[in-house]
mmCIF file of C-alpha atoms in Angstrom:
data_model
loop_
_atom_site.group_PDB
_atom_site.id
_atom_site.type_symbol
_atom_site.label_atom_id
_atom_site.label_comp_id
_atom_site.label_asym_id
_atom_site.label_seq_id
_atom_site.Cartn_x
_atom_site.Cartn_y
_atom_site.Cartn_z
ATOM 1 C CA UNK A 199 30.879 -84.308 99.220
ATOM 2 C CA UNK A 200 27.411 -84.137 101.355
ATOM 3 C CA UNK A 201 25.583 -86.568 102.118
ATOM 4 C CA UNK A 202 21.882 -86.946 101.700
ATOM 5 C CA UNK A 203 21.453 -89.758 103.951
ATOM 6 C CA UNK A 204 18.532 -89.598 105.801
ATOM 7 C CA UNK A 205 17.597 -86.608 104.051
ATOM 8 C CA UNK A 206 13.275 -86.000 104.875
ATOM 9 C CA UNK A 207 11.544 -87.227 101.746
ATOM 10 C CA UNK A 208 8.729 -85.560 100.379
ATOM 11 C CA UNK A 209 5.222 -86.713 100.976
ATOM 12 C CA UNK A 210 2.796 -87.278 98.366
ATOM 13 C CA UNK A 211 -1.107 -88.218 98.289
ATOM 14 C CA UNK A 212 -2.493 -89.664 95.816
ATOM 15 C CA UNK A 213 -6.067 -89.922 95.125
ATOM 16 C CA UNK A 214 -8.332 -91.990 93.006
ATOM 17 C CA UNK A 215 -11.432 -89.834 92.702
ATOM 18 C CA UNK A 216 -14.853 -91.923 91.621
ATOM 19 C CA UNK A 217 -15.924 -94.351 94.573
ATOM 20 C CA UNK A 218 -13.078 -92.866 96.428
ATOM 21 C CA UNK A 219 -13.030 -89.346 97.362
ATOM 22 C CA UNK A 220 -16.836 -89.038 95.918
ATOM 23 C CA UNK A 221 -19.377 -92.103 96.106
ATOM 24 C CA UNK A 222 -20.449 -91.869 92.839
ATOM 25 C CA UNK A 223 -18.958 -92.431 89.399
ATOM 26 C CA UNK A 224 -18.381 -88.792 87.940
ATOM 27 C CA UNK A 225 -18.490 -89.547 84.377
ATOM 28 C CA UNK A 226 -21.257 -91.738 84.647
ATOM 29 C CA UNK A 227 -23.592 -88.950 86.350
ATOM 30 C CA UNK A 228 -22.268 -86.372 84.402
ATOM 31 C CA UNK A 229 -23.579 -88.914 81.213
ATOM 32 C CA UNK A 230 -26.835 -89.549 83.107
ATOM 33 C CA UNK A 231 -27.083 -85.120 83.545
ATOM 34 C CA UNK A 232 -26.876 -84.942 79.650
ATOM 35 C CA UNK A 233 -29.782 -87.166 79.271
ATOM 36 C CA UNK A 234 -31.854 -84.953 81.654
ATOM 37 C CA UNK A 235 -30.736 -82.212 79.337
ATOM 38 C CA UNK A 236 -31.906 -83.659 76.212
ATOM 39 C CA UNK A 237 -28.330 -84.033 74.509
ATOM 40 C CA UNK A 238 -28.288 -87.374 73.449
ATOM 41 C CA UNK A 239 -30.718 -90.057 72.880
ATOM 42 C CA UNK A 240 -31.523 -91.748 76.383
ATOM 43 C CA UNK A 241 -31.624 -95.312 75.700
ATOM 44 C CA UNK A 242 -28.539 -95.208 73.054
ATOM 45 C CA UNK A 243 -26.658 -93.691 75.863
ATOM 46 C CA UNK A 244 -27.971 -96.334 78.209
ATOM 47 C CA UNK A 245 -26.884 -99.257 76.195
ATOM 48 C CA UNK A 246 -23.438 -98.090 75.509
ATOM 49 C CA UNK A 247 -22.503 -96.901 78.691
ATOM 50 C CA UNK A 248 -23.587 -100.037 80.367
ATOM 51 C CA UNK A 249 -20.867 -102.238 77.876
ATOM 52 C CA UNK A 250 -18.165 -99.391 78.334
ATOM 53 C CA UNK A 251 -18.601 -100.001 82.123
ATOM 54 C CA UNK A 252 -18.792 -103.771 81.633
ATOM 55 C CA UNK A 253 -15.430 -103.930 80.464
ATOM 56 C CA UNK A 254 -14.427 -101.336 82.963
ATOM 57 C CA UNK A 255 -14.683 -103.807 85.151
ATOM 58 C CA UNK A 256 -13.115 -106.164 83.541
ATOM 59 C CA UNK A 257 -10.473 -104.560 82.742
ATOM 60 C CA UNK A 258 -10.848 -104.285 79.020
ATOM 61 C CA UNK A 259 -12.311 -101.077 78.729
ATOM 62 C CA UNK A 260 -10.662 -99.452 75.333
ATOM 63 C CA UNK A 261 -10.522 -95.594 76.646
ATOM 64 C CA UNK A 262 -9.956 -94.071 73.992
ATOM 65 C CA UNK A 263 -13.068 -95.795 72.523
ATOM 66 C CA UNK A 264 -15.182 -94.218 75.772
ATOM 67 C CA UNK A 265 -13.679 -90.780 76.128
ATOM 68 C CA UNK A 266 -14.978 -90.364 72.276
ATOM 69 C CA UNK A 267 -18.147 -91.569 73.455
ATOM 70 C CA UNK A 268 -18.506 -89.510 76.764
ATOM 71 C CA UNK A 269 -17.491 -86.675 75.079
ATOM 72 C CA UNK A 270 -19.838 -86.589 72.391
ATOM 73 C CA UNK A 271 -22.487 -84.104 74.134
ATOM 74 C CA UNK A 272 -20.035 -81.838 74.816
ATOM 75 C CA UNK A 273 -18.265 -81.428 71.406
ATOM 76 C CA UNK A 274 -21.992 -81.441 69.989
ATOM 77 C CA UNK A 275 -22.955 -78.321 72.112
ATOM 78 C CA UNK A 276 -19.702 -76.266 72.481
ATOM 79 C CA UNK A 277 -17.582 -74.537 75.320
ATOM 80 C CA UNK A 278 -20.691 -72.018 76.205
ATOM 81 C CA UNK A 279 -23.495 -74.598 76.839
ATOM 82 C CA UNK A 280 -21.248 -77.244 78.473
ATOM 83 C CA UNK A 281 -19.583 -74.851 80.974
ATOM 84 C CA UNK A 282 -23.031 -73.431 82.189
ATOM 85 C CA UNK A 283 -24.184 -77.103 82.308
ATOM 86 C CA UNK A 284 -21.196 -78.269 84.419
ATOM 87 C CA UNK A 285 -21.592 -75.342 86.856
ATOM 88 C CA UNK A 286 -25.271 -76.652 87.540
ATOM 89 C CA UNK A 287 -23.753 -80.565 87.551
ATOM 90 C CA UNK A 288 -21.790 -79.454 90.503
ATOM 91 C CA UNK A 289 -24.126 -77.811 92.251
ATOM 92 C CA UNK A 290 -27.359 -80.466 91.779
ATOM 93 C CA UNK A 291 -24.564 -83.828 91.715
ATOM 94 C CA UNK A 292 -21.489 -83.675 92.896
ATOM 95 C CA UNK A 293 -21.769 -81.080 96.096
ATOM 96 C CA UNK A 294 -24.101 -83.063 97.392
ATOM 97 C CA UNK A 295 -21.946 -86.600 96.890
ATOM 98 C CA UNK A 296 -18.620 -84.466 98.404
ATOM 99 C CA UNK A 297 -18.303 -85.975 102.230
ATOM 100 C CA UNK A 298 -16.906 -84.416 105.470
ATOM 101 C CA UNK A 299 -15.223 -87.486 105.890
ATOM 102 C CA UNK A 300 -13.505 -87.518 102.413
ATOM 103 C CA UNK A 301 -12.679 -83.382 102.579
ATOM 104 C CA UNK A 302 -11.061 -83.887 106.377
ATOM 105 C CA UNK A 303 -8.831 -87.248 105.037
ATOM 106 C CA UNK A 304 -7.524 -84.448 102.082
ATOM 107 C CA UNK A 305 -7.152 -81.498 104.552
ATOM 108 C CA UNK A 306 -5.258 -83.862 106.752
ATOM 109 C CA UNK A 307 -2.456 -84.872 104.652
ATOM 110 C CA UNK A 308 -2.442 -80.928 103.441
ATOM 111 C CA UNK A 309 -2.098 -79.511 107.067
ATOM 112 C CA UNK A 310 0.672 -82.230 107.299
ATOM 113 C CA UNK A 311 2.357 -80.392 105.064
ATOM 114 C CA UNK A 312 1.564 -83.574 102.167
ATOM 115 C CA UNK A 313 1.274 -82.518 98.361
ATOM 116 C CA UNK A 314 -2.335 -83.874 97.401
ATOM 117 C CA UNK A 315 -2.659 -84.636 94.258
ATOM 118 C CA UNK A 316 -5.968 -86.350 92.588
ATOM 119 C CA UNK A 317 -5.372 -89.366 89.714
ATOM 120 C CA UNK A 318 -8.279 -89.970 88.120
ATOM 121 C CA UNK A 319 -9.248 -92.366 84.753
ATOM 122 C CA UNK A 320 -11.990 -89.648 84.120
ATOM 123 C CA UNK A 321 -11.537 -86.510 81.938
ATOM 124 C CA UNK A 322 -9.922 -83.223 82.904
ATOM 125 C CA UNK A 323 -13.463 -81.143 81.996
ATOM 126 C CA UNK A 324 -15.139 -83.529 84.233
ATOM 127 C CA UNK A 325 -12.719 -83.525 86.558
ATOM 128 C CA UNK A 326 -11.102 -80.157 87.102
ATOM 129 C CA UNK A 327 -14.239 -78.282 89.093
ATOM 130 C CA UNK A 328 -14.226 -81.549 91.310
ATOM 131 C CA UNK A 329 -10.738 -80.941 91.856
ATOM 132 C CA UNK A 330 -11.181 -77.691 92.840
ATOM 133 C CA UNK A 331 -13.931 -78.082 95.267
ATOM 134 C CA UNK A 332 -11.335 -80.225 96.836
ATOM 135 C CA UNK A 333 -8.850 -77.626 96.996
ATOM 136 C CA UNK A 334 -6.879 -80.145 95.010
ATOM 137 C CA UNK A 335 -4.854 -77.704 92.642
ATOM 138 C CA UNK A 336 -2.858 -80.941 91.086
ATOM 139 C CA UNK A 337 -5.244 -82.853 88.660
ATOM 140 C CA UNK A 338 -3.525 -85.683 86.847
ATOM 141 C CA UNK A 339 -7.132 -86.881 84.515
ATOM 142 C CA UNK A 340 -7.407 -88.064 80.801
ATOM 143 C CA UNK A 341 -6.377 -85.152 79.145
ATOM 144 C CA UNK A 342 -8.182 -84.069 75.504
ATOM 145 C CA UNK A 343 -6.814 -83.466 72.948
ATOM 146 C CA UNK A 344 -8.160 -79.997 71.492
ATOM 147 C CA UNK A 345 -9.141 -77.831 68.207
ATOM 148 C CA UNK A 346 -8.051 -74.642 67.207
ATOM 149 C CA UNK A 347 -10.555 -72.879 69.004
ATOM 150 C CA UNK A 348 -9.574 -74.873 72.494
ATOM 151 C CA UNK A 349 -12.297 -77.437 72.445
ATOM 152 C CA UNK A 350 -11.934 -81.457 73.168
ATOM 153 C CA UNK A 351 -12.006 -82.687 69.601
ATOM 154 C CA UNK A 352 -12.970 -86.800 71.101
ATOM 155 C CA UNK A 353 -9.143 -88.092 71.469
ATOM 156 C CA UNK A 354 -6.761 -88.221 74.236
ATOM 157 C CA UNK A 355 -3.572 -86.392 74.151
ATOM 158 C CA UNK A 356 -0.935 -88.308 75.693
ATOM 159 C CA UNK A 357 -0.600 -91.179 78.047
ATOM 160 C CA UNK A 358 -4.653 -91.530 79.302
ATOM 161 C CA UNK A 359 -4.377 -91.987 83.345
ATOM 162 C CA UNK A 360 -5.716 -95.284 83.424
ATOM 163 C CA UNK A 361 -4.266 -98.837 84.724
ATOM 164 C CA UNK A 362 -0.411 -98.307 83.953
ATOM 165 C CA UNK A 363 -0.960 -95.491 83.227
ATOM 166 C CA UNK A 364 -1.361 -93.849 86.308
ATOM 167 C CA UNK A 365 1.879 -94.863 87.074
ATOM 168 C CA UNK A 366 3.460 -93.630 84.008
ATOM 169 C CA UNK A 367 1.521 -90.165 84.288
ATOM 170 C CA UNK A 368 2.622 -89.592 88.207
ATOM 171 C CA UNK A 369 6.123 -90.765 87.597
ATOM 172 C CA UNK A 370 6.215 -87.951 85.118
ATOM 173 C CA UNK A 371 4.325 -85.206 87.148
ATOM 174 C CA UNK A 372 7.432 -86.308 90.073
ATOM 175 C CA UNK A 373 10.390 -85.791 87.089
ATOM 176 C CA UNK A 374 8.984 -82.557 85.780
ATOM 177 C CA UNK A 375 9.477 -81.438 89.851
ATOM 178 C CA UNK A 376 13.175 -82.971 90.050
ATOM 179 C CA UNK A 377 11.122 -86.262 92.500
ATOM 180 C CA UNK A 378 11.208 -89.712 91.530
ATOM 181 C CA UNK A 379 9.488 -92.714 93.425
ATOM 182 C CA UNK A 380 13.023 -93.254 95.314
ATOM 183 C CA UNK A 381 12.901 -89.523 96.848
ATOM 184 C CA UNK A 382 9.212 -89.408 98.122
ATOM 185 C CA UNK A 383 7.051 -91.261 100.395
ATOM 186 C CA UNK A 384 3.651 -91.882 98.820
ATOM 187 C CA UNK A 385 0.699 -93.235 99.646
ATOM 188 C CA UNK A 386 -2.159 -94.096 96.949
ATOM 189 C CA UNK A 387 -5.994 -94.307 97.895
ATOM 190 C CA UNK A 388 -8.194 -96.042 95.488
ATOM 191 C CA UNK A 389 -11.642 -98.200 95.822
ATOM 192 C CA UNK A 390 -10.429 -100.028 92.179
ATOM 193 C CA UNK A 391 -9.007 -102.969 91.103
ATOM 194 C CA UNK A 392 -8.095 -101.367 87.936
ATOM 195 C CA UNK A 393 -5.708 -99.350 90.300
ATOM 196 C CA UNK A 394 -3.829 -101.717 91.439
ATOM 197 C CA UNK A 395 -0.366 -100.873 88.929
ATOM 198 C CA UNK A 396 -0.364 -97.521 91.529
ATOM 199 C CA UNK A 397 -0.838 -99.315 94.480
ATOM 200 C CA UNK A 398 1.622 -101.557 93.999
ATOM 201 C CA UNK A 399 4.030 -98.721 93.138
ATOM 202 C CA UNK A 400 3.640 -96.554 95.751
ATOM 203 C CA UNK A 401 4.860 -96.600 99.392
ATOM 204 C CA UNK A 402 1.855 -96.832 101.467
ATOM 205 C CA UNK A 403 -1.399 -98.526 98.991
ATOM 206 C CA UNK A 404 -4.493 -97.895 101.272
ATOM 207 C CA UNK A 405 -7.650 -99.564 99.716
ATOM 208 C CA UNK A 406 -10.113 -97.349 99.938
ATOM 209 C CA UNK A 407 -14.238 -97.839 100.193
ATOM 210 C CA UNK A 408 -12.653 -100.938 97.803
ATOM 211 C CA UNK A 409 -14.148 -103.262 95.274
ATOM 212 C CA UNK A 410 -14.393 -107.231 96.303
ATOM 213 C CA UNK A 411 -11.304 -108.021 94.154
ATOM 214 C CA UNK A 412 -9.274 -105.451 95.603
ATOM 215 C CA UNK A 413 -10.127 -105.949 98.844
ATOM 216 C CA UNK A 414 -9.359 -109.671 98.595
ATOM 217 C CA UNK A 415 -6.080 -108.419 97.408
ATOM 218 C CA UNK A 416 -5.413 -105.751 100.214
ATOM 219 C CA UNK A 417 -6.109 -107.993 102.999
ATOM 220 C CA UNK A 418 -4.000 -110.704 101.476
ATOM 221 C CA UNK A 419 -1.084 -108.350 101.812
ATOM 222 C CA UNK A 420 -2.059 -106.686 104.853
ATOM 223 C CA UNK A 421 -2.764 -103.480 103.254
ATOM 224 C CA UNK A 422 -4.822 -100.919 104.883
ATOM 225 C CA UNK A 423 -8.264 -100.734 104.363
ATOM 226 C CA UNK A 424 -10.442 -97.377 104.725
ATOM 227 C CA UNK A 425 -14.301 -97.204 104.985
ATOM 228 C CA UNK A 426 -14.446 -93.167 104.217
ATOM 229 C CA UNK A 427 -18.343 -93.648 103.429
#
């Protein structure tokens, strides 16, 4: 029989992406973007994206609840508008939010030889291009549930990638590639309380640009703490 003792494990980074890798809340400016466009009625918006992040961060936020709600503009104008407007969101937004600092910590852990992989409470169409820009090619977001015609109908198919369930969503994205937490060495960056399931999980929890709970937390167990911007 062979042994596998002391076999190398595989290393895996993990990402939180909003106030981590970027220093701004993607969904939120991708909300405030639809205002600018005319989609939705400003003040509306306003008012319920101000409770949904209320109870973000207190840890009641009902997602499925918000991702019908943030994805309103989109269903409204269809795949055409939304793409084009998404291309310009990245270009106006989110380049201009994307750090040296935060692109050398990911190409660091890739020249390592690391799989990166971002885990993020926001939704795949938000999400994906941001991967990308990255060169992130392994997005676990909220994934949508779609129409016939291959467009986000409001709900959320499967497990949503939020509190426990970032753990349940990575643990599955390791068994679908034969890995489990036993046969990897992961670390987890995150700014977020609301993280803190993953963090626990994982092998090396760094807290990253993190909230005053979590940082009470992380230097309480001697975690690392990153100031990426």
């Amino acid at each position: 029989m062979t042994s596998t003792l002391g076999a190398a494990k595989q290393h895996i980074a993990l990402f939180d992406l909003d106030h981590t890798l970027i220093p701004i809340d993607s969904d939120y400016e991708w909300g405030e973007f639809t205002i600018a466009l005319g989609w939705c009625d400003g003040h509306e918006f306003k008012r319920r994206n101000a409770e949904f992040f209320a109870h973000y961060q207190a840890g009641t936020l009902d997602i499925h609840d918000y991702v019908r709600f943030a994805t309103q503009a989109i269903r409204e104008q269809g795949a055409t508008n939304s793409v084009a407007a998404h291309a310009r969101f990245m270009r106006e937004i989110v380049q201009k939010g994307i750090k040296d600092s935060a692109l050398a910590l990911v190409r660091r852990h890739q020249a390592a030889g690391d799989e990166t992989v971002i885990v993020t409470a926001t939704n795949e169409f938000v999400t994906r291009p941001i991967a990308e820009a990255f060169g992130v090619a392994e997005l676990i977001a909220v994934e949508l549930e779609r129409d016939a015609g291959g467009w986000p109908t409001g709900e959320i198919r499967g497990t949503p990638s939020f509190r426990e369930g970032k753990v349940a969503r990575v643990q599955q994205w390791l068994a679908d590639r034969g890995l489990d937490w036993d046969t990897v060495e992961s670390t987890f960056y995150s700014d977020s309380m609301n993280d803190l399931p993953l963090l626990e999980k994982v092998t090396h929890p760094v807290a990253t640009n993190p909230d005053d709970r979590l940082r009470a937390v992380a230097t309480e167990r001697g975690w690392r703490i990153l100031e990426l911007f």
